[in-house]
Amino acid sequence: MAQDKSIRTTDHLPAIPGPVLDALAGADVPFNLAAAVPEPQDAPALRWGVLGAGGIAATFATDVPAFSSGRIVAVGSRDRARAQAFIDAHPDAGKGQPVRAHGSYEALVGDPDVDAVYIATPHNFHCEQALLALGAGKPVLVEKSFTRSAAEARRVFDAARAANLFAMEAMWTRFLPGQVLLRALADGGVLGELRYVRAEHLQSLEHVARLNRPELAGGALLDLGVYPVSFVHSLLGAPTAVSAVGRLSGAGVDLDEVIAMAYPAACATAASSMSAASETAAEVVGTSGRVLLPTQFYRPAPLEVVLGEGPGARRHEWDATVPGGFQFEAAEVARCIAAGRIESETMPWSETLAVLETMDEVRRELGVVYPGE
């Protein structure tokens, strides 16, 4: 199945409702879905090395070969047997070609067949491992949160700039079809002036050992909170003020937080928790319309577009659910590298830094400090 080029994600997308397209055209924002959301199978082929053999790497190793032009050629772990077990568990990762297991990260980034490195380890390792890959001449896609702090991210981006190599945070949500349409509606003024944005990401994950360890940069914020914070930033930009309340565990990691963000003409809230689950909904409210993502806003999911206000408001649903999801960000990396770009216009370095600066302030207010910072 992973080798079948007919598995084209965008073929699963229904037509956008006519009134929504008409509203975009009326705002002088003509929207072409095929151009706005390029088919991942049409991206230049890229050979990926996966650094880290955990759960999120498993999603990448499933989605990318199944739904994009890319394939996995190598997996690296500190334990070669673990890397091999990961490969064995994902037999389609190489699209019929062998996938090498490396028993060190140095060996992975030094593999001559690896075009780009996907880093999927705990947050506290991201900076040093991204620098390792860049030092070996390899572009990087680094799981969110990109690093523990904005200061660490600047080190990585400085190294990427000096080496003229591509680097990007793996905020896959920004590349999903529903999010692309949402930003077109917001940026084009179809919703009027934005006044309020909210997003929540609560999951019951206290049983996950890694999230309870400060030395691994555990807690809710960097794993879960980064989604709603980045969502707000994607629509309103960096806030003028940030205020946060939350709870810490006995070990000092954040169990949950609610973040208020102020803007000159709007406000926003972002909530996250690892101690309870929610619908993970989001909403964007403007003076002449709004968009609701009722569940799992960070994944491929339906969204409801409300045009107008009051009794005359018109509601239109677009089901942007598609298989996979990580293929869109992987295709973006492939396109950027082929074009000689070192950063993505959709997920630029400035956005990663701004989100991390917001989260740095949240941690400061909550009193969360990671060992080794």
mmCIF file of C-alpha atoms in Angstrom:
data_model
loop_
_atom_site.group_PDB
_atom_site.id
_atom_site.type_symbol
_atom_site.label_atom_id
_atom_site.label_comp_id
_atom_site.label_asym_id
_atom_site.label_seq_id
_atom_site.Cartn_x
_atom_site.Cartn_y
_atom_site.Cartn_z
ATOM 1 C CA MET A 1 0.000 0.000 0.000
ATOM 2 C CA ALA A 2 2.784 2.441 0.862
ATOM 3 C CA GLN A 3 4.211 2.130 -2.647
ATOM 4 C CA ASP A 4 0.942 2.919 -4.412
ATOM 5 C CA LYS A 5 1.239 6.389 -5.939
ATOM 6 C CA SER A 6 -2.551 6.437 -6.339
ATOM 7 C CA ILE A 7 -2.903 7.141 -2.612
ATOM 8 C CA ARG A 8 -3.251 10.863 -3.043
ATOM 9 C CA THR A 9 -4.352 12.622 0.115
ATOM 10 C CA THR A 10 -5.946 15.583 -1.598
ATOM 11 C CA ASP A 11 -8.289 13.287 -3.517
ATOM 12 C CA HIS A 12 -10.045 12.670 -0.201
ATOM 13 C CA LEU A 13 -10.993 16.321 0.179
ATOM 14 C CA PRO A 14 -14.549 17.318 -0.797
ATOM 15 C CA ALA A 15 -15.242 20.561 -2.595
ATOM 16 C CA ILE A 16 -15.222 23.639 -0.405
ATOM 17 C CA PRO A 17 -18.792 24.975 -0.060
ATOM 18 C CA GLY A 18 -19.602 27.474 -2.805
ATOM 19 C CA PRO A 19 -20.661 30.292 -0.438
ATOM 20 C CA VAL A 20 -17.312 30.060 1.352
ATOM 21 C CA LEU A 21 -15.436 30.328 -1.938
ATOM 22 C CA ASP A 22 -17.718 33.190 -2.977
ATOM 23 C CA ALA A 23 -16.946 35.004 0.269
ATOM 24 C CA LEU A 24 -13.229 34.619 -0.360
ATOM 25 C CA ALA A 25 -13.587 35.857 -3.934
ATOM 26 C CA GLY A 26 -15.701 38.760 -2.737
ATOM 27 C CA ALA A 27 -12.898 39.740 -0.365
ATOM 28 C CA ASP A 28 -10.500 39.611 -3.327
ATOM 29 C CA VAL A 29 -8.931 36.419 -1.957
ATOM 30 C CA PRO A 30 -9.544 33.823 -4.680
ATOM 31 C CA PHE A 31 -8.785 30.431 -3.185
ATOM 32 C CA ASN A 32 -7.575 27.468 -5.216
ATOM 33 C CA LEU A 33 -7.420 24.392 -3.018
ATOM 34 C CA ALA A 34 -4.995 22.498 -5.256
ATOM 35 C CA ALA A 35 -2.544 25.401 -5.204
ATOM 36 C CA ALA A 36 -3.000 26.132 -1.501
ATOM 37 C CA VAL A 37 -2.625 22.474 -0.458
ATOM 38 C CA PRO A 38 -0.204 20.793 -2.880
ATOM 39 C CA GLU A 39 -0.507 17.022 -3.193
ATOM 40 C CA PRO A 40 2.288 15.432 -1.095
ATOM 41 C CA GLN A 41 2.841 12.706 -3.693
ATOM 42 C CA ASP A 42 3.877 15.406 -6.174
ATOM 43 C CA ALA A 43 6.658 16.790 -3.981
ATOM 44 C CA PRO A 44 10.282 15.969 -4.886
ATOM 45 C CA ALA A 45 11.319 12.598 -3.488
ATOM 46 C CA LEU A 46 13.281 12.885 -0.247
ATOM 47 C CA ARG A 47 15.169 10.166 1.612
ATOM 48 C CA TRP A 48 14.595 10.521 5.332
ATOM 49 C CA GLY A 49 16.673 9.497 8.306
ATOM 50 C CA VAL A 50 14.623 9.149 11.496
ATOM 51 C CA LEU A 51 16.479 10.096 14.686
ATOM 52 C CA GLY A 52 14.662 8.525 17.606
ATOM 53 C CA ALA A 53 12.452 5.452 17.604
ATOM 54 C CA GLY A 54 9.484 6.434 19.745
ATOM 55 C CA GLY A 55 5.766 6.869 19.236
ATOM 56 C CA ILE A 56 5.705 10.068 17.207
ATOM 57 C CA ALA A 57 8.457 8.715 14.954
ATOM 58 C CA ALA A 58 6.153 5.776 14.273
ATOM 59 C CA THR A 59 3.494 8.128 12.932
ATOM 60 C CA PHE A 60 6.055 9.823 10.691
ATOM 61 C CA ALA A 61 7.344 6.466 9.423
ATOM 62 C CA THR A 62 3.775 5.469 8.585
ATOM 63 C CA ASP A 63 2.394 8.660 7.039
ATOM 64 C CA VAL A 64 5.360 9.840 4.991
ATOM 65 C CA PRO A 65 5.970 6.725 2.863
ATOM 66 C CA ALA A 66 2.251 5.944 2.570
ATOM 67 C CA PHE A 67 1.025 9.373 1.511
ATOM 68 C CA SER A 68 3.979 11.331 0.135
ATOM 69 C CA SER A 69 6.834 10.921 -2.329
ATOM 70 C CA GLY A 70 9.316 10.470 0.516
ATOM 71 C CA ARG A 71 10.613 7.307 2.103
ATOM 72 C CA ILE A 72 12.622 6.265 5.145
ATOM 73 C CA VAL A 73 16.142 5.043 4.416
ATOM 74 C CA ALA A 74 17.605 4.871 7.925
ATOM 75 C CA VAL A 75 16.624 4.911 11.594
ATOM 76 C CA GLY A 76 18.993 5.839 14.397
ATOM 77 C CA SER A 77 18.844 5.080 18.100
ATOM 78 C CA ARG A 78 21.386 4.786 20.905
ATOM 79 C CA ASP A 79 20.519 1.083 20.793
ATOM 80 C CA ARG A 80 20.828 -0.509 17.355
ATOM 81 C CA ALA A 81 18.440 -3.304 18.348
ATOM 82 C CA ARG A 82 15.798 -0.682 19.133
ATOM 83 C CA ALA A 83 16.325 0.930 15.720
ATOM 84 C CA GLN A 84 15.996 -2.452 14.026
ATOM 85 C CA ALA A 85 12.859 -3.286 16.002
ATOM 86 C CA PHE A 86 11.369 0.013 14.834
ATOM 87 C CA ILE A 87 12.179 -0.846 11.216
ATOM 88 C CA ASP A 88 10.697 -4.310 11.613
ATOM 89 C CA ALA A 89 7.508 -2.765 12.992
ATOM 90 C CA HIS A 90 7.197 -0.504 9.920
ATOM 91 C CA PRO A 91 7.857 -2.775 6.940
ATOM 92 C CA ASP A 92 6.515 -0.250 4.419
ATOM 93 C CA ALA A 93 8.723 2.624 5.596
ATOM 94 C CA GLY A 94 11.265 2.072 2.823
ATOM 95 C CA LYS A 95 8.719 1.584 0.044
ATOM 96 C CA GLY A 96 10.218 -1.766 -0.863
ATOM 97 C CA GLN A 97 13.809 -0.626 -0.339
ATOM 98 C CA PRO A 98 15.931 -1.669 2.655
ATOM 99 C CA VAL A 99 16.058 0.608 5.694
ATOM 100 C CA ARG A 100 19.310 0.712 7.683
ATOM 101 C CA ALA A 101 19.468 0.577 11.476
ATOM 102 C CA HIS A 102 22.113 2.716 13.168
ATOM 103 C CA GLY A 103 23.209 2.275 16.764
ATOM 104 C CA SER A 104 24.223 5.909 17.204
ATOM 105 C CA TYR A 105 22.929 9.285 16.157
ATOM 106 C CA GLU A 106 26.331 10.146 14.738
ATOM 107 C CA ALA A 107 26.075 7.188 12.373
ATOM 108 C CA LEU A 108 22.572 8.217 11.291
ATOM 109 C CA VAL A 109 23.457 11.815 10.424
ATOM 110 C CA GLY A 110 26.597 10.586 8.681
ATOM 111 C CA ASP A 111 24.699 8.156 6.451
ATOM 112 C CA PRO A 112 25.358 9.320 2.862
ATOM 113 C CA ASP A 113 21.929 8.123 1.686
ATOM 114 C CA VAL A 114 20.064 10.355 4.133
ATOM 115 C CA ASP A 115 18.857 13.594 2.513
ATOM 116 C CA ALA A 116 17.205 15.057 5.623
ATOM 117 C CA VAL A 117 16.905 14.151 9.301
ATOM 118 C CA TYR A 118 13.644 14.017 11.235
ATOM 119 C CA ILE A 119 14.306 14.452 14.972
ATOM 120 C CA ALA A 120 11.728 12.787 17.220
ATOM 121 C CA THR A 121 13.336 12.576 20.652
ATOM 122 C CA PRO A 122 12.383 14.290 23.958
ATOM 123 C CA HIS A 123 12.571 18.091 23.871
ATOM 124 C CA ASN A 124 15.716 18.372 25.969
ATOM 125 C CA PHE A 125 17.735 16.638 23.236
ATOM 126 C CA HIS A 126 16.421 18.607 20.249
ATOM 127 C CA CYS A 127 18.983 21.390 20.259
ATOM 128 C CA GLU A 128 22.090 19.227 20.466
ATOM 129 C CA GLN A 129 20.761 16.693 17.972
ATOM 130 C CA ALA A 130 19.715 19.339 15.465
ATOM 131 C CA LEU A 131 23.190 20.864 15.741
ATOM 132 C CA LEU A 132 24.679 17.393 15.244
ATOM 133 C CA ALA A 133 22.695 16.852 12.044
ATOM 134 C CA LEU A 134 23.394 20.330 10.690
ATOM 135 C CA GLY A 135 27.071 19.843 11.480
ATOM 136 C CA ALA A 136 26.976 16.732 9.317
ATOM 137 C CA GLY A 137 25.468 18.745 6.456
ATOM 138 C CA LYS A 138 21.908 17.452 6.853
ATOM 139 C CA PRO A 139 18.725 19.579 6.781
ATOM 140 C CA VAL A 140 16.472 19.008 9.777
ATOM 141 C CA LEU A 141 12.795 18.706 10.637
ATOM 142 C CA VAL A 142 12.563 18.895 14.426
ATOM 143 C CA GLU A 143 9.513 17.807 16.391
ATOM 144 C CA LYS A 144 7.602 20.408 18.290
ATOM 145 C CA SER A 145 8.356 21.930 20.566
ATOM 146 C CA PHE A 146 11.375 22.727 18.430
ATOM 147 C CA THR A 147 13.585 23.153 21.483
ATOM 148 C CA ARG A 148 13.077 23.829 25.204
ATOM 149 C CA SER A 149 13.471 27.570 24.807
ATOM 150 C CA ALA A 150 13.818 30.400 22.320
ATOM 151 C CA ALA A 151 17.508 30.675 23.214
ATOM 152 C CA GLU A 152 18.125 27.078 22.127
ATOM 153 C CA ALA A 153 16.139 27.606 18.927
ATOM 154 C CA ARG A 154 18.290 30.606 18.039
ATOM 155 C CA ARG A 155 21.395 28.413 18.310
ATOM 156 C CA VAL A 156 19.903 25.939 15.847
ATOM 157 C CA PHE A 157 18.727 28.575 13.390
ATOM 158 C CA ASP A 158 22.074 30.379 13.562
ATOM 159 C CA ALA A 159 23.806 27.105 12.699
ATOM 160 C CA ALA A 160 21.367 26.410 9.849
ATOM 161 C CA ARG A 161 21.897 29.893 8.457
ATOM 162 C CA ALA A 162 25.686 29.579 8.685
ATOM 163 C CA ALA A 163 25.604 26.206 6.921
ATOM 164 C CA ASN A 164 22.922 27.307 4.414
ATOM 165 C CA LEU A 165 20.793 24.315 5.406
ATOM 166 C CA PHE A 166 17.052 23.951 5.777
ATOM 167 C CA ALA A 167 15.536 23.718 9.266
ATOM 168 C CA MET A 168 11.901 23.658 10.370
ATOM 169 C CA GLU A 169 9.753 22.906 13.380
ATOM 170 C CA ALA A 170 7.490 19.930 12.738
ATOM 171 C CA MET A 171 4.272 21.788 13.499
ATOM 172 C CA TRP A 172 2.283 19.590 11.133
ATOM 173 C CA THR A 173 -0.993 21.332 11.972
ATOM 174 C CA ARG A 174 -0.049 24.443 9.998
ATOM 175 C CA PHE A 175 0.054 22.460 6.754
ATOM 176 C CA LEU A 176 -3.305 20.698 7.090
ATOM 177 C CA PRO A 177 -6.035 21.632 4.573
ATOM 178 C CA GLY A 178 -8.488 22.888 7.175
ATOM 179 C CA GLN A 179 -5.891 25.168 8.745
ATOM 180 C CA VAL A 180 -4.894 26.527 5.335
ATOM 181 C CA LEU A 181 -8.508 27.447 4.571
ATOM 182 C CA LEU A 182 -8.972 28.947 8.032
ATOM 183 C CA ARG A 183 -5.966 31.242 7.621
ATOM 184 C CA ALA A 184 -7.191 32.322 4.175
ATOM 185 C CA LEU A 185 -10.551 33.291 5.675
ATOM 186 C CA ALA A 186 -8.933 35.134 8.572
ATOM 187 C CA ASP A 187 -6.112 36.829 6.680
ATOM 188 C CA GLY A 188 -8.401 37.787 3.808
ATOM 189 C CA GLY A 189 -10.841 39.611 6.062
ATOM 190 C CA VAL A 190 -13.783 37.297 5.376
ATOM 191 C CA LEU A 191 -14.339 36.978 9.135
ATOM 192 C CA GLY A 192 -14.003 40.721 9.631
ATOM 193 C CA GLU A 193 -11.627 41.941 12.313
ATOM 194 C CA LEU A 194 -10.562 39.104 14.576
ATOM 195 C CA ARG A 195 -11.573 39.695 18.183
ATOM 196 C CA TYR A 196 -11.091 36.362 19.931
ATOM 197 C CA VAL A 197 -9.292 33.070 19.400
ATOM 198 C CA ARG A 198 -9.442 30.094 21.739
ATOM 199 C CA ALA A 199 -7.901 26.652 21.596
ATOM 200 C CA GLU A 200 -7.552 23.813 24.068
ATOM 201 C CA HIS A 201 -5.486 20.654 24.133
ATOM 202 C CA LEU A 202 -6.182 18.458 27.144
ATOM 203 C CA GLN A 203 -5.224 14.779 27.219
ATOM 204 C CA SER A 204 -4.936 12.321 30.110
ATOM 205 C CA LEU A 205 -1.231 11.562 29.897
ATOM 206 C CA GLU A 206 0.008 11.497 33.477
ATOM 207 C CA HIS A 207 0.776 7.804 32.984
ATOM 208 C CA VAL A 208 3.476 8.657 30.411
ATOM 209 C CA ALA A 209 6.734 8.475 32.352
ATOM 210 C CA ARG A 210 8.629 10.924 30.128
ATOM 211 C CA LEU A 211 6.102 13.696 30.752
ATOM 212 C CA ASN A 212 6.692 13.492 34.515
ATOM 213 C CA ARG A 213 10.447 14.029 34.275
ATOM 214 C CA PRO A 214 11.774 17.621 34.385
ATOM 215 C CA GLU A 215 15.150 16.496 33.010
ATOM 216 C CA LEU A 216 13.340 15.418 29.824
ATOM 217 C CA ALA A 217 11.483 18.754 29.637
ATOM 218 C CA GLY A 218 8.266 17.022 30.629
ATOM 219 C CA GLY A 219 4.914 18.592 31.403
ATOM 220 C CA ALA A 220 1.895 19.630 29.392
ATOM 221 C CA LEU A 221 3.181 22.829 27.805
ATOM 222 C CA LEU A 222 5.873 21.651 25.390
ATOM 223 C CA ASP A 223 3.973 18.510 24.337
ATOM 224 C CA LEU A 224 0.372 19.722 24.286
ATOM 225 C CA GLY A 225 0.292 23.448 24.935
ATOM 226 C CA VAL A 226 2.480 24.187 21.943
ATOM 227 C CA TYR A 227 -0.486 23.328 19.693
ATOM 228 C CA PRO A 228 -2.959 25.938 20.973
ATOM 229 C CA VAL A 229 -0.223 28.546 21.439
ATOM 230 C CA SER A 230 0.999 28.033 17.876
ATOM 231 C CA PHE A 231 -2.597 28.066 16.632
ATOM 232 C CA VAL A 232 -3.190 31.475 18.198
ATOM 233 C CA HIS A 233 0.102 32.792 16.819
ATOM 234 C CA SER A 234 -0.789 31.573 13.312
ATOM 235 C CA LEU A 235 -3.848 33.840 13.330
ATOM 236 C CA LEU A 236 -2.965 36.811 15.537
ATOM 237 C CA GLY A 237 0.820 36.834 15.666
ATOM 238 C CA ALA A 238 2.853 37.408 18.824
ATOM 239 C CA PRO A 239 0.883 38.846 21.775
ATOM 240 C CA THR A 240 1.639 42.145 23.430
ATOM 241 C CA ALA A 241 1.142 40.578 26.861
ATOM 242 C CA VAL A 242 0.928 37.069 28.290
ATOM 243 C CA SER A 243 -0.563 35.885 31.575
ATOM 244 C CA ALA A 244 -0.684 32.283 32.773
ATOM 245 C CA VAL A 245 -2.085 30.271 35.668
ATOM 246 C CA GLY A 246 -1.602 26.552 36.213
ATOM 247 C CA ARG A 247 -0.627 23.657 38.432
ATOM 248 C CA LEU A 248 2.728 21.953 38.883
ATOM 249 C CA SER A 249 3.429 18.392 39.923
ATOM 250 C CA GLY A 250 5.570 17.518 42.905
ATOM 251 C CA ALA A 251 8.453 16.998 40.488
ATOM 252 C CA GLY A 252 8.012 20.529 39.122
ATOM 253 C CA VAL A 253 6.504 19.847 35.696
ATOM 254 C CA ASP A 254 3.342 21.653 34.613
ATOM 255 C CA LEU A 255 0.231 19.520 34.825
ATOM 256 C CA ASP A 256 -2.043 22.114 33.260
ATOM 257 C CA GLU A 257 -2.192 25.792 32.371
ATOM 258 C CA VAL A 258 -4.499 28.436 30.967
ATOM 259 C CA ILE A 259 -2.773 31.185 29.006
ATOM 260 C CA ALA A 260 -4.304 34.573 28.254
ATOM 261 C CA MET A 261 -2.791 36.554 25.392
ATOM 262 C CA ALA A 262 -3.451 40.208 24.687
ATOM 263 C CA TYR A 263 -3.415 41.989 21.314
ATOM 264 C CA PRO A 264 -4.168 45.586 20.312
ATOM 265 C CA ALA A 265 -7.644 44.674 19.042
ATOM 266 C CA ALA A 266 -8.153 41.089 20.192
ATOM 267 C CA CYS A 267 -7.537 38.576 22.942
ATOM 268 C CA ALA A 268 -6.946 34.845 23.024
ATOM 269 C CA THR A 269 -6.823 31.897 25.395
ATOM 270 C CA ALA A 270 -4.837 28.695 25.108
ATOM 271 C CA ALA A 271 -5.385 25.843 27.543
ATOM 272 C CA SER A 272 -3.491 22.591 27.943
ATOM 273 C CA SER A 273 -3.403 19.738 30.421
ATOM 274 C CA MET A 274 -1.910 16.279 30.835
ATOM 275 C CA SER A 275 -4.230 15.418 33.745
ATOM 276 C CA ALA A 276 -7.619 15.377 31.975
ATOM 277 C CA ALA A 277 -9.066 15.061 28.474
ATOM 278 C CA SER A 278 -11.241 17.468 26.481
ATOM 279 C CA GLU A 279 -12.712 17.771 22.993
ATOM 280 C CA THR A 280 -9.565 19.718 21.984
ATOM 281 C CA ALA A 281 -11.704 22.340 20.281
ATOM 282 C CA ALA A 282 -10.817 25.730 18.835
ATOM 283 C CA GLU A 283 -12.750 28.786 17.682
ATOM 284 C CA VAL A 284 -11.890 31.945 15.777
ATOM 285 C CA VAL A 285 -14.299 34.864 16.192
ATOM 286 C CA GLY A 286 -14.391 37.931 13.971
ATOM 287 C CA THR A 287 -16.714 40.892 13.586
ATOM 288 C CA SER A 288 -18.470 39.373 10.569
ATOM 289 C CA GLY A 289 -17.973 35.627 10.936
ATOM 290 C CA ARG A 290 -16.333 32.829 12.853
ATOM 291 C CA VAL A 291 -14.872 29.383 12.394
ATOM 292 C CA LEU A 292 -15.362 26.503 14.810
ATOM 293 C CA LEU A 293 -13.234 23.380 14.967
ATOM 294 C CA PRO A 294 -15.338 21.326 17.389
ATOM 295 C CA THR A 295 -12.901 18.503 18.054
ATOM 296 C CA GLN A 296 -9.211 17.726 17.586
ATOM 297 C CA PHE A 297 -8.453 21.104 16.021
ATOM 298 C CA TYR A 298 -4.811 20.111 15.576
ATOM 299 C CA ARG A 299 -5.607 17.108 13.357
ATOM 300 C CA PRO A 300 -7.300 16.731 9.951
ATOM 301 C CA ALA A 301 -10.901 17.384 10.993
ATOM 302 C CA PRO A 302 -14.162 19.080 9.976
ATOM 303 C CA LEU A 303 -14.589 22.801 10.471
ATOM 304 C CA GLU A 304 -17.702 24.954 10.529
ATOM 305 C CA VAL A 305 -17.583 28.344 8.836
ATOM 306 C CA VAL A 306 -20.204 30.844 9.987
ATOM 307 C CA LEU A 307 -20.596 33.831 7.658
ATOM 308 C CA GLY A 308 -22.399 36.838 9.068
ATOM 309 C CA GLU A 309 -23.927 37.369 12.502
ATOM 310 C CA GLY A 310 -27.259 36.893 14.213
ATOM 311 C CA PRO A 311 -30.307 35.226 12.618
ATOM 312 C CA GLY A 312 -28.982 35.840 9.118
ATOM 313 C CA ALA A 313 -25.724 33.995 9.713
ATOM 314 C CA ARG A 314 -25.054 31.172 7.278
ATOM 315 C CA ARG A 315 -23.329 27.983 8.444
ATOM 316 C CA HIS A 316 -21.209 25.857 6.140
ATOM 317 C CA GLU A 317 -19.294 22.732 7.106
ATOM 318 C CA TRP A 318 -16.221 21.494 5.284
ATOM 319 C CA ASP A 319 -14.917 18.077 6.229
ATOM 320 C CA ALA A 320 -11.158 18.432 5.906
ATOM 321 C CA THR A 321 -10.545 14.949 7.321
ATOM 322 C CA VAL A 322 -7.911 13.054 5.356
ATOM 323 C CA PRO A 323 -5.797 9.977 6.060
ATOM 324 C CA GLY A 324 -2.459 10.545 7.753
ATOM 325 C CA GLY A 325 -1.335 14.108 8.285
ATOM 326 C CA PHE A 326 2.437 14.210 8.679
ATOM 327 C CA GLN A 327 2.872 13.883 4.907
ATOM 328 C CA PHE A 328 2.050 17.566 4.392
ATOM 329 C CA GLU A 329 4.942 18.882 6.481
ATOM 330 C CA ALA A 330 7.324 16.303 4.980
ATOM 331 C CA ALA A 331 6.328 17.402 1.472
ATOM 332 C CA GLU A 332 6.946 21.024 2.444
ATOM 333 C CA VAL A 333 10.474 20.135 3.536
ATOM 334 C CA ALA A 334 11.082 18.360 0.232
ATOM 335 C CA ARG A 335 9.809 21.294 -1.809
ATOM 336 C CA CYS A 336 11.853 23.831 0.142
ATOM 337 C CA ILE A 337 15.078 21.830 -0.100
ATOM 338 C CA ALA A 338 14.592 21.316 -3.837
ATOM 339 C CA ALA A 339 14.059 25.066 -4.238
ATOM 340 C CA GLY A 340 17.193 25.905 -2.264
ATOM 341 C CA ARG A 341 15.303 27.525 0.621
ATOM 342 C CA ILE A 342 16.509 27.228 4.205
ATOM 343 C CA GLU A 343 13.169 27.978 5.848
ATOM 344 C CA SER A 344 9.483 27.524 5.118
ATOM 345 C CA GLU A 345 7.147 30.435 4.448
ATOM 346 C CA THR A 346 4.361 28.545 6.198
ATOM 347 C CA MET A 347 6.412 27.681 9.307
ATOM 348 C CA PRO A 348 9.254 30.232 9.288
ATOM 349 C CA TRP A 349 11.925 30.519 11.937
ATOM 350 C CA SER A 350 10.420 33.758 13.231
ATOM 351 C CA GLU A 351 7.181 31.937 14.087
ATOM 352 C CA THR A 352 8.947 29.149 15.946
ATOM 353 C CA LEU A 353 10.898 31.730 17.928
ATOM 354 C CA ALA A 354 7.802 33.787 18.724
ATOM 355 C CA VAL A 355 5.887 30.740 19.971
ATOM 356 C CA LEU A 356 8.826 29.675 22.128
ATOM 357 C CA GLU A 357 9.121 33.197 23.544
ATOM 358 C CA THR A 358 5.467 33.016 24.583
ATOM 359 C CA MET A 359 6.036 29.618 26.194
ATOM 360 C CA ASP A 360 9.202 30.875 27.892
ATOM 361 C CA GLU A 361 7.077 33.562 29.536
ATOM 362 C CA VAL A 362 4.445 31.001 30.549
ATOM 363 C CA ARG A 363 7.109 28.857 32.175
ATOM 364 C CA ARG A 364 8.561 31.886 33.941
ATOM 365 C CA GLU A 365 5.170 32.776 35.399
ATOM 366 C CA LEU A 366 4.446 29.187 36.454
ATOM 367 C CA GLY A 367 7.942 28.589 37.809
ATOM 368 C CA VAL A 368 8.871 25.720 35.497
ATOM 369 C CA VAL A 369 12.638 25.296 35.032
ATOM 370 C CA TYR A 370 14.268 22.362 33.278
ATOM 371 C CA PRO A 371 17.545 20.957 34.601
ATOM 372 C CA GLY A 372 20.518 21.950 32.467
ATOM 373 C CA GLU A 373 19.025 25.184 31.118
#
